[in-house]
PDB file of C-alpha atoms and ligand atoms in Angstrom:
ATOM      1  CA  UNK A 279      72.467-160.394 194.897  1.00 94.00           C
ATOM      2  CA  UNK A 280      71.764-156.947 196.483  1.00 97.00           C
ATOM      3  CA  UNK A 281      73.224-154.202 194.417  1.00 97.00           C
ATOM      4  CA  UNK A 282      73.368-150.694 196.275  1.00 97.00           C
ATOM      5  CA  UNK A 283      74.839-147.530 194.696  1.00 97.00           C
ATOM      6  CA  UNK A 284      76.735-145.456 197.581  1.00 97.00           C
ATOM      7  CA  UNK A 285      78.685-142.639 198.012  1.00 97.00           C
ATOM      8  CA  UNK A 286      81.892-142.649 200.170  1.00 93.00           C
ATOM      9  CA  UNK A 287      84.494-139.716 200.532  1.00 91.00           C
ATOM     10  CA  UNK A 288      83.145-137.687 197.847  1.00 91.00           C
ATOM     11  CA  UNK A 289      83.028-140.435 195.228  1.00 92.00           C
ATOM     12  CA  UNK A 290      80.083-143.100 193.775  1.00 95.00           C
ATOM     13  CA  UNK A 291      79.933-146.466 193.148  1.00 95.00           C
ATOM     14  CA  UNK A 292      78.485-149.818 193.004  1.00 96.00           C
ATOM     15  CA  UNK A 293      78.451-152.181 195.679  1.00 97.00           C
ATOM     16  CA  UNK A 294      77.497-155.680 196.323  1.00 97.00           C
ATOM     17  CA  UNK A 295      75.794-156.382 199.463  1.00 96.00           C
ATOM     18  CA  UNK A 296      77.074-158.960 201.876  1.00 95.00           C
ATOM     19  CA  UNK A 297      75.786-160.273 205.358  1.00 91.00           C
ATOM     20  CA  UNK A 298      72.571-160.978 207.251  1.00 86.00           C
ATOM     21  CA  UNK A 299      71.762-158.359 210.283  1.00 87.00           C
ATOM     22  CA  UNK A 300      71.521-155.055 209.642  1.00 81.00           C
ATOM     23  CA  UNK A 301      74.040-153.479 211.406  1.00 85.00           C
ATOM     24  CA  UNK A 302      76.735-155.472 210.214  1.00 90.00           C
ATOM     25  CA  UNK A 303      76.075-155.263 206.529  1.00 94.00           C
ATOM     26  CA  UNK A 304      79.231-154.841 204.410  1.00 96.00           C
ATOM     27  CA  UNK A 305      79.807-153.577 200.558  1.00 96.00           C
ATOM     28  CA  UNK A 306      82.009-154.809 197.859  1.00 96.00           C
ATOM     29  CA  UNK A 307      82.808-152.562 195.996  1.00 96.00           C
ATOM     30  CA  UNK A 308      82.184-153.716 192.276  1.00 96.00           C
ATOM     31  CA  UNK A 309      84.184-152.853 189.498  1.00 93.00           C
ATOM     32  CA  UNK A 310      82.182-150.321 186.366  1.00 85.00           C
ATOM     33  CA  UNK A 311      78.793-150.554 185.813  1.00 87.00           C
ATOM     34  CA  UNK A 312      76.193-153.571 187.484  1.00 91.00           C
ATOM     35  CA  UNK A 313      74.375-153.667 183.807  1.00 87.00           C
ATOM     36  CA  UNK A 314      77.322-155.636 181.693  1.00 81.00           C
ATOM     37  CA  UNK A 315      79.402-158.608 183.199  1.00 82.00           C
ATOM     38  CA  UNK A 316      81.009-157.200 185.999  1.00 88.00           C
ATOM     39  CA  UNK A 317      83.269-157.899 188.643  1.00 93.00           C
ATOM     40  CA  UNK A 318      83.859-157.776 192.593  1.00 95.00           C
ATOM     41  CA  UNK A 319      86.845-155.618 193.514  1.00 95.00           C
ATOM     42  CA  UNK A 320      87.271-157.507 197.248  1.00 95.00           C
ATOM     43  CA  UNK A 321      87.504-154.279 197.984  1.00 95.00           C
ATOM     44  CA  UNK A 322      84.893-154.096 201.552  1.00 95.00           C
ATOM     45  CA  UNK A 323      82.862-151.014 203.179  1.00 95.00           C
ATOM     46  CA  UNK A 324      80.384-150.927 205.992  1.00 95.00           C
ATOM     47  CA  UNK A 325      77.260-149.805 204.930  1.00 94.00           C
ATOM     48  CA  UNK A 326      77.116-148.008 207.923  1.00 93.00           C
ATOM     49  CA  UNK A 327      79.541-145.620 206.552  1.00 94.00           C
ATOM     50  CA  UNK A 328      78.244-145.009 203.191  1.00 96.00           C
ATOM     51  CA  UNK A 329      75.378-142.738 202.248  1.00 97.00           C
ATOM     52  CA  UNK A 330      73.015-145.072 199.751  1.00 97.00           C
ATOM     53  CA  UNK A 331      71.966-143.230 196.636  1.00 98.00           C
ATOM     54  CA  UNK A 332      69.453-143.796 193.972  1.00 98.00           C
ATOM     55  CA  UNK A 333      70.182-147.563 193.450  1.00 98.00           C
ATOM     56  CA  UNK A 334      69.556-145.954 189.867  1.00 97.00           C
ATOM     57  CA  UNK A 335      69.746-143.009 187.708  1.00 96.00           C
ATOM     58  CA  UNK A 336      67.038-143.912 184.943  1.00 98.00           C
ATOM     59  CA  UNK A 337      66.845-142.750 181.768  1.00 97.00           C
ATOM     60  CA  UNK A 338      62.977-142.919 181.981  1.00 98.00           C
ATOM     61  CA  UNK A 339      60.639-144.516 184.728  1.00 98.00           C
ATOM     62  CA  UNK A 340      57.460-145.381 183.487  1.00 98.00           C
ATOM     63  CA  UNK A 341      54.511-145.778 185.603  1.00 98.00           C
ATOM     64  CA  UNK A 342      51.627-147.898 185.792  1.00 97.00           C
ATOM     65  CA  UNK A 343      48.266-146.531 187.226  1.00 93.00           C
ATOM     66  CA  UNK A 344      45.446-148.542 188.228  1.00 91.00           C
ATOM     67  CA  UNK A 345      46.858-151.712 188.338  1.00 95.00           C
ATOM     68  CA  UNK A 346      45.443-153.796 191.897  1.00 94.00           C
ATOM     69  CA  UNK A 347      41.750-153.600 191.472  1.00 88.00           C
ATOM     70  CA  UNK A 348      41.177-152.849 195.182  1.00 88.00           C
ATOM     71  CA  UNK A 349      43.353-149.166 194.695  1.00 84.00           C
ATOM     72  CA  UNK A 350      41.245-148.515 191.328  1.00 82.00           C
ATOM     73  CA  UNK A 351      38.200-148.509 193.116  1.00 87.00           C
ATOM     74  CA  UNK A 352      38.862-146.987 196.669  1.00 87.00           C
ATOM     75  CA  UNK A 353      39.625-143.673 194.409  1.00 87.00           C
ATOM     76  CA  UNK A 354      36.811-144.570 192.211  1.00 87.00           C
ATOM     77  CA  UNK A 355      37.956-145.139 189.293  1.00 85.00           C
ATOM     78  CA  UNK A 356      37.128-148.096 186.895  1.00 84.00           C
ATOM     79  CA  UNK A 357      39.708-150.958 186.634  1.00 83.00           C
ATOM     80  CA  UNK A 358      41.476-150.403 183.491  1.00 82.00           C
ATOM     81  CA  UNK A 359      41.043-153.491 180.937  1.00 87.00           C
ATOM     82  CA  UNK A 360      45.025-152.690 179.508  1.00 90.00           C
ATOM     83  CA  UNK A 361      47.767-151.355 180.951  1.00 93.00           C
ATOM     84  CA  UNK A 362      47.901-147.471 181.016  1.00 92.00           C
ATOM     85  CA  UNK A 363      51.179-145.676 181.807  1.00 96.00           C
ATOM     86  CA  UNK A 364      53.035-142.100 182.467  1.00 97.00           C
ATOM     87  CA  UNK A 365      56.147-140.739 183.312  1.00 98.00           C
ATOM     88  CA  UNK A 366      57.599-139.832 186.043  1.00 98.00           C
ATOM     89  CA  UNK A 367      60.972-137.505 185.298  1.00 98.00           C
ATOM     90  CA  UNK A 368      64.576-138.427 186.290  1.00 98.00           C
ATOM     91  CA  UNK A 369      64.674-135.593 188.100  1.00 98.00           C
ATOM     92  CA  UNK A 370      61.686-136.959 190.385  1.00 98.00           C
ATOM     93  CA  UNK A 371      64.512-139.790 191.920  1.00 98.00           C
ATOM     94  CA  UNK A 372      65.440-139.455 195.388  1.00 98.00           C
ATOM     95  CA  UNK A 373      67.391-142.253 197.522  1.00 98.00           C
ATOM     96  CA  UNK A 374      66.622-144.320 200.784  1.00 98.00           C
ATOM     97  CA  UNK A 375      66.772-141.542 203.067  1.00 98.00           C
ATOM     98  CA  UNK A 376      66.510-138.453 201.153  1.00 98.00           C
ATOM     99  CA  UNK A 377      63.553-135.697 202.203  1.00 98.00           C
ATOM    100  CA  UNK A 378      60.591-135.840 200.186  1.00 98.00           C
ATOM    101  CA  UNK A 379      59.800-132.065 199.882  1.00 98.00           C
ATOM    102  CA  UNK A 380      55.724-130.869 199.977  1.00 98.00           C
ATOM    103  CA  UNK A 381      55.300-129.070 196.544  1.00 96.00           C
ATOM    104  CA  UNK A 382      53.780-125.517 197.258  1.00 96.00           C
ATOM    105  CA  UNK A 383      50.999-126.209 194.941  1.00 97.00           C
ATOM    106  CA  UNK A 384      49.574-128.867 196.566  1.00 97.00           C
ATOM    107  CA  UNK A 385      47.539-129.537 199.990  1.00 97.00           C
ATOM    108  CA  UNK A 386      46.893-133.297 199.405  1.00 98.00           C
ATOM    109  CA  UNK A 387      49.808-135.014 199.082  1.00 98.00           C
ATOM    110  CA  UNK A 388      49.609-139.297 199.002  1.00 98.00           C
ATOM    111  CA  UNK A 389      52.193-142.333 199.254  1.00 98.00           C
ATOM    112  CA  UNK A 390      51.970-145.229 196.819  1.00 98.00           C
ATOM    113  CA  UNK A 391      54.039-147.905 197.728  1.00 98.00           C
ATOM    114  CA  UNK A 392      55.267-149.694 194.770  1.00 98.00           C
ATOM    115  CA  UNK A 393      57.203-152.425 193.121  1.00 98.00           C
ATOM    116  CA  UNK A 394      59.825-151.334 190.686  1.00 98.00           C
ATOM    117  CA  UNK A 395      61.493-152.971 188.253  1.00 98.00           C
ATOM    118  CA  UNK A 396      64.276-152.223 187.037  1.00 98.00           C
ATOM    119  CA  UNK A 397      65.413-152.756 183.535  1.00 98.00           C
ATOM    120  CA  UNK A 398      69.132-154.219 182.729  1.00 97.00           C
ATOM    121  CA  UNK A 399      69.426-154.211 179.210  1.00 96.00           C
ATOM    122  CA  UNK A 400      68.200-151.575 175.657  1.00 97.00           C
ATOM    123  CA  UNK A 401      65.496-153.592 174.557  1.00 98.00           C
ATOM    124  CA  UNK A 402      62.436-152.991 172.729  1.00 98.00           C
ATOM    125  CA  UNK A 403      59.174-155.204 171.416  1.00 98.00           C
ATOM    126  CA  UNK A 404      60.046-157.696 173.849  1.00 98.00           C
ATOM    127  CA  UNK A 405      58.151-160.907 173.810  1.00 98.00           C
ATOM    128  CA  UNK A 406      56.531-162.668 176.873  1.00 97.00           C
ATOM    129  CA  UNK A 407      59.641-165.145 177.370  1.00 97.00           C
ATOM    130  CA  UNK A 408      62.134-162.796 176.822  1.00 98.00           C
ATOM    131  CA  UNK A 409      60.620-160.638 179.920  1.00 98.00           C
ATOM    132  CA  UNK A 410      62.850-162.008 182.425  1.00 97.00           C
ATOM    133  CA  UNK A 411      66.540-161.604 180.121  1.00 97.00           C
ATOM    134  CA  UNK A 412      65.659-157.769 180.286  1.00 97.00           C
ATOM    135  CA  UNK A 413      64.920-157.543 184.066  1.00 98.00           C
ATOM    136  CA  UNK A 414      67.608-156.413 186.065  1.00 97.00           C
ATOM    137  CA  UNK A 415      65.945-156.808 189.363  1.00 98.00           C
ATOM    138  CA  UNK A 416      63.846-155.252 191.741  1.00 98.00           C
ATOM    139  CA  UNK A 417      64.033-152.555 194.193  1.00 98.00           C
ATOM    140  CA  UNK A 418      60.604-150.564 195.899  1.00 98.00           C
ATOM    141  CA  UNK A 419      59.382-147.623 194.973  1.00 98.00           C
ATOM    142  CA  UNK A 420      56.945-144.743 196.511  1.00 98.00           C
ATOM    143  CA  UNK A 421      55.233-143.373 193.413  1.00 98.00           C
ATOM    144  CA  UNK A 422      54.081-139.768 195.645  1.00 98.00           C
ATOM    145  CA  UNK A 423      51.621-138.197 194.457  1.00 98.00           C
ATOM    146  CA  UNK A 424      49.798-134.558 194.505  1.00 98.00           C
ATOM    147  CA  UNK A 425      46.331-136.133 194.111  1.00 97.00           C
ATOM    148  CA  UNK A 426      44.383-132.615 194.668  1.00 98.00           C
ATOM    149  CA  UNK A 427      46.583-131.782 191.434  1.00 98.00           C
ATOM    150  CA  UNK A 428      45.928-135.513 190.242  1.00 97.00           C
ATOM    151  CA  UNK A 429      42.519-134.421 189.882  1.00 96.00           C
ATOM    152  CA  UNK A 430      42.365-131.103 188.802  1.00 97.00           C
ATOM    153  CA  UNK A 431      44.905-131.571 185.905  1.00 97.00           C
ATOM    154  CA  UNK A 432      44.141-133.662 182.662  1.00 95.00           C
ATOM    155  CA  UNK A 433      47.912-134.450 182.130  1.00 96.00           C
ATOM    156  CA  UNK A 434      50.081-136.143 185.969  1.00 97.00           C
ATOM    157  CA  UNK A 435      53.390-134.204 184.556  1.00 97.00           C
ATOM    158  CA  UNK A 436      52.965-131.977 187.643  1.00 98.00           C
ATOM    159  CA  UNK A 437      51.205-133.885 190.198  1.00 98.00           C
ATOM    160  CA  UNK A 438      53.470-137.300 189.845  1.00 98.00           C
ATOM    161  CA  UNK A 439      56.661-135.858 188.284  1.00 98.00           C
ATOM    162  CA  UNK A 440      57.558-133.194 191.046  1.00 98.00           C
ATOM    163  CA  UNK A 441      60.798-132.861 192.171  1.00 98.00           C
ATOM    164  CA  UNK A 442      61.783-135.906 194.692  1.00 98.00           C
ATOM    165  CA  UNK A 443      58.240-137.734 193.947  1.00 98.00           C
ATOM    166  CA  UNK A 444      59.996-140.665 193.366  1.00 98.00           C
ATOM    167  CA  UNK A 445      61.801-142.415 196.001  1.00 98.00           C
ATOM    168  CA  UNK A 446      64.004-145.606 194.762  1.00 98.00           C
ATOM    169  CA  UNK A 447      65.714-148.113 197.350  1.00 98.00           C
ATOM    170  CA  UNK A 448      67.074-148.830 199.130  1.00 98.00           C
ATOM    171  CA  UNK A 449      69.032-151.488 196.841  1.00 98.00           C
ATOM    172  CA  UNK A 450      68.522-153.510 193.730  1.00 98.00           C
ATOM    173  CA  UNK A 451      67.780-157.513 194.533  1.00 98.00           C
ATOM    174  CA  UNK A 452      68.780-159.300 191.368  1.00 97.00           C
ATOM    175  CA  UNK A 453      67.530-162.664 192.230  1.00 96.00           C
ATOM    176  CA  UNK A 454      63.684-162.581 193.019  1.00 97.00           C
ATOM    177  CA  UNK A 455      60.810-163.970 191.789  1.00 97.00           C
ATOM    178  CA  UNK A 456      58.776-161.148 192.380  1.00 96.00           C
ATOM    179  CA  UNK A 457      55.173-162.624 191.217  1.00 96.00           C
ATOM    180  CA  UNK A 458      54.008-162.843 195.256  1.00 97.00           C
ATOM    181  CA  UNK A 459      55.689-161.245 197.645  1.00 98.00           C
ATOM    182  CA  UNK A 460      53.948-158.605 200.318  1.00 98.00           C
ATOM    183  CA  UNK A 461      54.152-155.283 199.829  1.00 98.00           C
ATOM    184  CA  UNK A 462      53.884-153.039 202.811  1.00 98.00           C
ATOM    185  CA  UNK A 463      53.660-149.117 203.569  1.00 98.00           C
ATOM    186  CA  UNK A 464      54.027-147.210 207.154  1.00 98.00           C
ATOM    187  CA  UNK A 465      53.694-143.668 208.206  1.00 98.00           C
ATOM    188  CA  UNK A 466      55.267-143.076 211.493  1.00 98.00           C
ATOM    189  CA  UNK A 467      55.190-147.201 212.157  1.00 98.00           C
ATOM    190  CA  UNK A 468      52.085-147.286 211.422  1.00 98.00           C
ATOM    191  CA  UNK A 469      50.469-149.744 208.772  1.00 98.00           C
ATOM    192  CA  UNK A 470      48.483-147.886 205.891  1.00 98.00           C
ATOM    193  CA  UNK A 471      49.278-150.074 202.701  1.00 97.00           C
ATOM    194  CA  UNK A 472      49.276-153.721 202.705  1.00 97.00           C
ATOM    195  CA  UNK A 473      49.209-156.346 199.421  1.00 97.00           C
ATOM    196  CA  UNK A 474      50.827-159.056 197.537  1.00 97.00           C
ATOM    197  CA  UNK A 475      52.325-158.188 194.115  1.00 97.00           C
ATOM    198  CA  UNK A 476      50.101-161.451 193.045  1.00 97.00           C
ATOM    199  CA  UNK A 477      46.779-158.994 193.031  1.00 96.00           C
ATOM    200  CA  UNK A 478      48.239-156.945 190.279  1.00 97.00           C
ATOM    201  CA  UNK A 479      45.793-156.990 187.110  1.00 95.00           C
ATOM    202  CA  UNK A 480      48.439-156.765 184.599  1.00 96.00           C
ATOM    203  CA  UNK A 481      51.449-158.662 185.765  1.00 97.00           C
ATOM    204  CA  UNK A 482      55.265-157.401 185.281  1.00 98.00           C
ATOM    205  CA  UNK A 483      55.649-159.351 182.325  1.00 97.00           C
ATOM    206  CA  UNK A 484      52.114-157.974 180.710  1.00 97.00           C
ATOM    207  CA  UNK A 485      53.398-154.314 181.671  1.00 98.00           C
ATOM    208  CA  UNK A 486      56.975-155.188 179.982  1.00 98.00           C
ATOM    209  CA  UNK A 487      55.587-155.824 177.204  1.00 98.00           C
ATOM    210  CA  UNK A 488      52.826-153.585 177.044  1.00 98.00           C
ATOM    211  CA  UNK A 489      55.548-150.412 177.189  1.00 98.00           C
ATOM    212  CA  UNK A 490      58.189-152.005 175.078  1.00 98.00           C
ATOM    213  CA  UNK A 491      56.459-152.035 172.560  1.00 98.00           C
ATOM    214  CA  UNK A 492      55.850-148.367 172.344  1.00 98.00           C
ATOM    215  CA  UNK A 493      59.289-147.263 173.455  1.00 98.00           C
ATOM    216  CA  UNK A 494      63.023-148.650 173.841  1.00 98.00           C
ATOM    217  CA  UNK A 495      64.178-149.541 177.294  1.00 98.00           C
ATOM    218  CA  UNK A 496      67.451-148.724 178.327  1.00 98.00           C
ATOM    219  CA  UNK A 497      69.542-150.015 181.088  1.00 97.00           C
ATOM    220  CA  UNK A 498      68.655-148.510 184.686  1.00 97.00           C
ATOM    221  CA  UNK A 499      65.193-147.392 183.539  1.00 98.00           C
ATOM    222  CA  UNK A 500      62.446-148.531 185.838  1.00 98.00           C
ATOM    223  CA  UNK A 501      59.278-149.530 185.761  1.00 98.00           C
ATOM    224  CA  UNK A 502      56.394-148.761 188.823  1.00 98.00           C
ATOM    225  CA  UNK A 503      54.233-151.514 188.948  1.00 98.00           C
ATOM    226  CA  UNK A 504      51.114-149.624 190.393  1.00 97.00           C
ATOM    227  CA  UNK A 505      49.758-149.261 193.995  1.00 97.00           C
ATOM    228  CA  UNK A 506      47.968-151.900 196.281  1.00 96.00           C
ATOM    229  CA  UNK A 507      44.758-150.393 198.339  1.00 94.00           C
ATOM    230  CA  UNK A 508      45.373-148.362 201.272  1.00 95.00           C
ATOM    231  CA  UNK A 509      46.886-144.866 199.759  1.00 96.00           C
ATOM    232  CA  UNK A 510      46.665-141.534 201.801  1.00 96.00           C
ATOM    233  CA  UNK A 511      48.009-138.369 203.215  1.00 98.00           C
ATOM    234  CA  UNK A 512      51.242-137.621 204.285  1.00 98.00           C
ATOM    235  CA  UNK A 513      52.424-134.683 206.051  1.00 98.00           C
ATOM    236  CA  UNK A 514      55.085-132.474 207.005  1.00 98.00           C
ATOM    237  CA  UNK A 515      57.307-134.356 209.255  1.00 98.00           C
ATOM    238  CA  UNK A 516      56.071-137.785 208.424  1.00 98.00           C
ATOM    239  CA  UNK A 517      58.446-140.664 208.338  1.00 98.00           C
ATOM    240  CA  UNK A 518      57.023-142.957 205.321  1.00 98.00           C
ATOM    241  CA  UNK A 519      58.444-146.532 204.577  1.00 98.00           C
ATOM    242  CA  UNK A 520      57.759-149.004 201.809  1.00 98.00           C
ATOM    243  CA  UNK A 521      58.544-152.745 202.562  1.00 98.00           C
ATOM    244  CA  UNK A 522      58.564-155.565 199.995  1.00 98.00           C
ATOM    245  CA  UNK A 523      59.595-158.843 200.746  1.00 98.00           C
ATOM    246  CA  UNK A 524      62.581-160.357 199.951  1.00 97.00           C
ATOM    247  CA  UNK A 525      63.569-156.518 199.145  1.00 97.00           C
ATOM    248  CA  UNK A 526      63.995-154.693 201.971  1.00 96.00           C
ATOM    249  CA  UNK A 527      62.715-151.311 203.322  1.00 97.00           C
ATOM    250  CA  UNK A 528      62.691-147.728 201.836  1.00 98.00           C
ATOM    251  CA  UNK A 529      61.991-144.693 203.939  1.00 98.00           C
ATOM    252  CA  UNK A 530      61.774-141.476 203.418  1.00 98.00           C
ATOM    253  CA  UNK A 531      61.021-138.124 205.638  1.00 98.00           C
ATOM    254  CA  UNK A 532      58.746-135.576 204.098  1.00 98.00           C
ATOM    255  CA  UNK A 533      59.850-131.846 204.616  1.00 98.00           C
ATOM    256  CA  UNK A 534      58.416-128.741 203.589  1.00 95.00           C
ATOM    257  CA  UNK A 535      59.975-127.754 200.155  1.00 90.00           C
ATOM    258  CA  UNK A 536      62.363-124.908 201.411  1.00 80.00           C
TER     259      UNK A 536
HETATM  260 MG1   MG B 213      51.174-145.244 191.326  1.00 88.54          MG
END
């Protein structure tokens, strides 16, 4: 099931996606919250008259870096033998559609086209088979990034956690396998990133469990699964999309921070 959070008329909700092509997509409107048992109100929108929002407002989304060998080393870097993670703030979520604004302190800014998970249930220590009973599902995810910042700065808290460095969307899918599916990146149509989620070093479950056992998850959080090979610069004006398979397509237009 794709689960989209919209606004219509001033008010939010939850929707279940319904249809095929694109232009004749419609919403059900679901009643409460996606995260417990919840139900369908029959109750039907075009998506072409909602705005889509945040498919999520985490509590938390935790980042993995260096996670497809190929990205590691076309910065340099070594490949990491465990996971290593950051933050990026809840204040760095923007929605399919919203501007990503150029920070002022920065003159290198980069897309990272991720996978993100997102987390359905408070858990904590979880163990290898319990992985997929906290997954939610999966939406995509551009972890941006102020590299010249990246580098110049010990701690990311500035150059990944920047107001709208974290586009979400453009909807939730619920029932994926998500251990090989291609992950794709464009600026202005044209192809810069291009992987399978298979060439990650640490899979979702290792990263799962790697962070849970630090820190409680809560519902709605979200986990970035690291970047394939192919990141770079975007500019003002740019139109930037992420594609994942069997997700859909996020894109984003990146403005200069007003
Ligand atoms: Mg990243």
């Amino acid at each position: 099931m794709r689960i989209a959070r919209f606004s219509i008329d001033g008010n939010v909700a939850f929707g279940a996606i319904e249809g095929e092509k694109q232009d004749e997509l419609v919403l059900d409107i679901i009643k409460g919250i996606p995260f417990a048992d919840f139900e369908l109100s029959g109750t039907k929108v075009p998506l072409s008259k909602v705005r889509l929002l945040p498919p999520v407002l985490p509590n938390k989304v935790v980042a993995f870096g260096r996670n497809y060998g190929e990205h590691a080393r076309e910065l340099g870097n070594e490949v990491p033998d465990t996971p290593f993670a950051f933050f990026k703030p809840s204040t760095s979520v923007i929605g399919p559609g919203d501007e990503i604004q150029y920070p002022s302190f920065s003159e290198e800014l980069h897309h990272e086209a991720e996978l993100a998970v997102v987390i359905g249930r408070m858990c904590r220590e979880v163990p290898r088979e319990r992985v997929k009973d906290v997954i939610f599902g999966y939406t995509c995810a551009n972890d941006i990034t102020a590299r010249d910042v990246q580098k110049r700065e010990k701690q990311w808290a500035r150059a990944k956690g920047f107001d709208t460095s974290c586009p979400l969307g453009p909807w939730v899918e619920t029932d994926l396998d998500a251990g090989d599916l291609t992950i794709q990146l464009t600026v202005n149509g044209r192809q810069r990133q291009l992987g399978r989620t298979s060439e990650m070093i640490h899979s979702v479950e290792d990263l799962i469990v790697n962070i849970s056992e630090a820190m409680t998850l809560l519902p709605g959080d979200v986990i970035l699964t690291g970047t394939p090979a192919g990141v770079g610069p975007l500019n003002v004006g740019d139109e930037v999309a992420v594609t994942i398979e069997g997700i859909g397509t996020l894109t984003n237009k990146v403005v200069k921070r007003g």
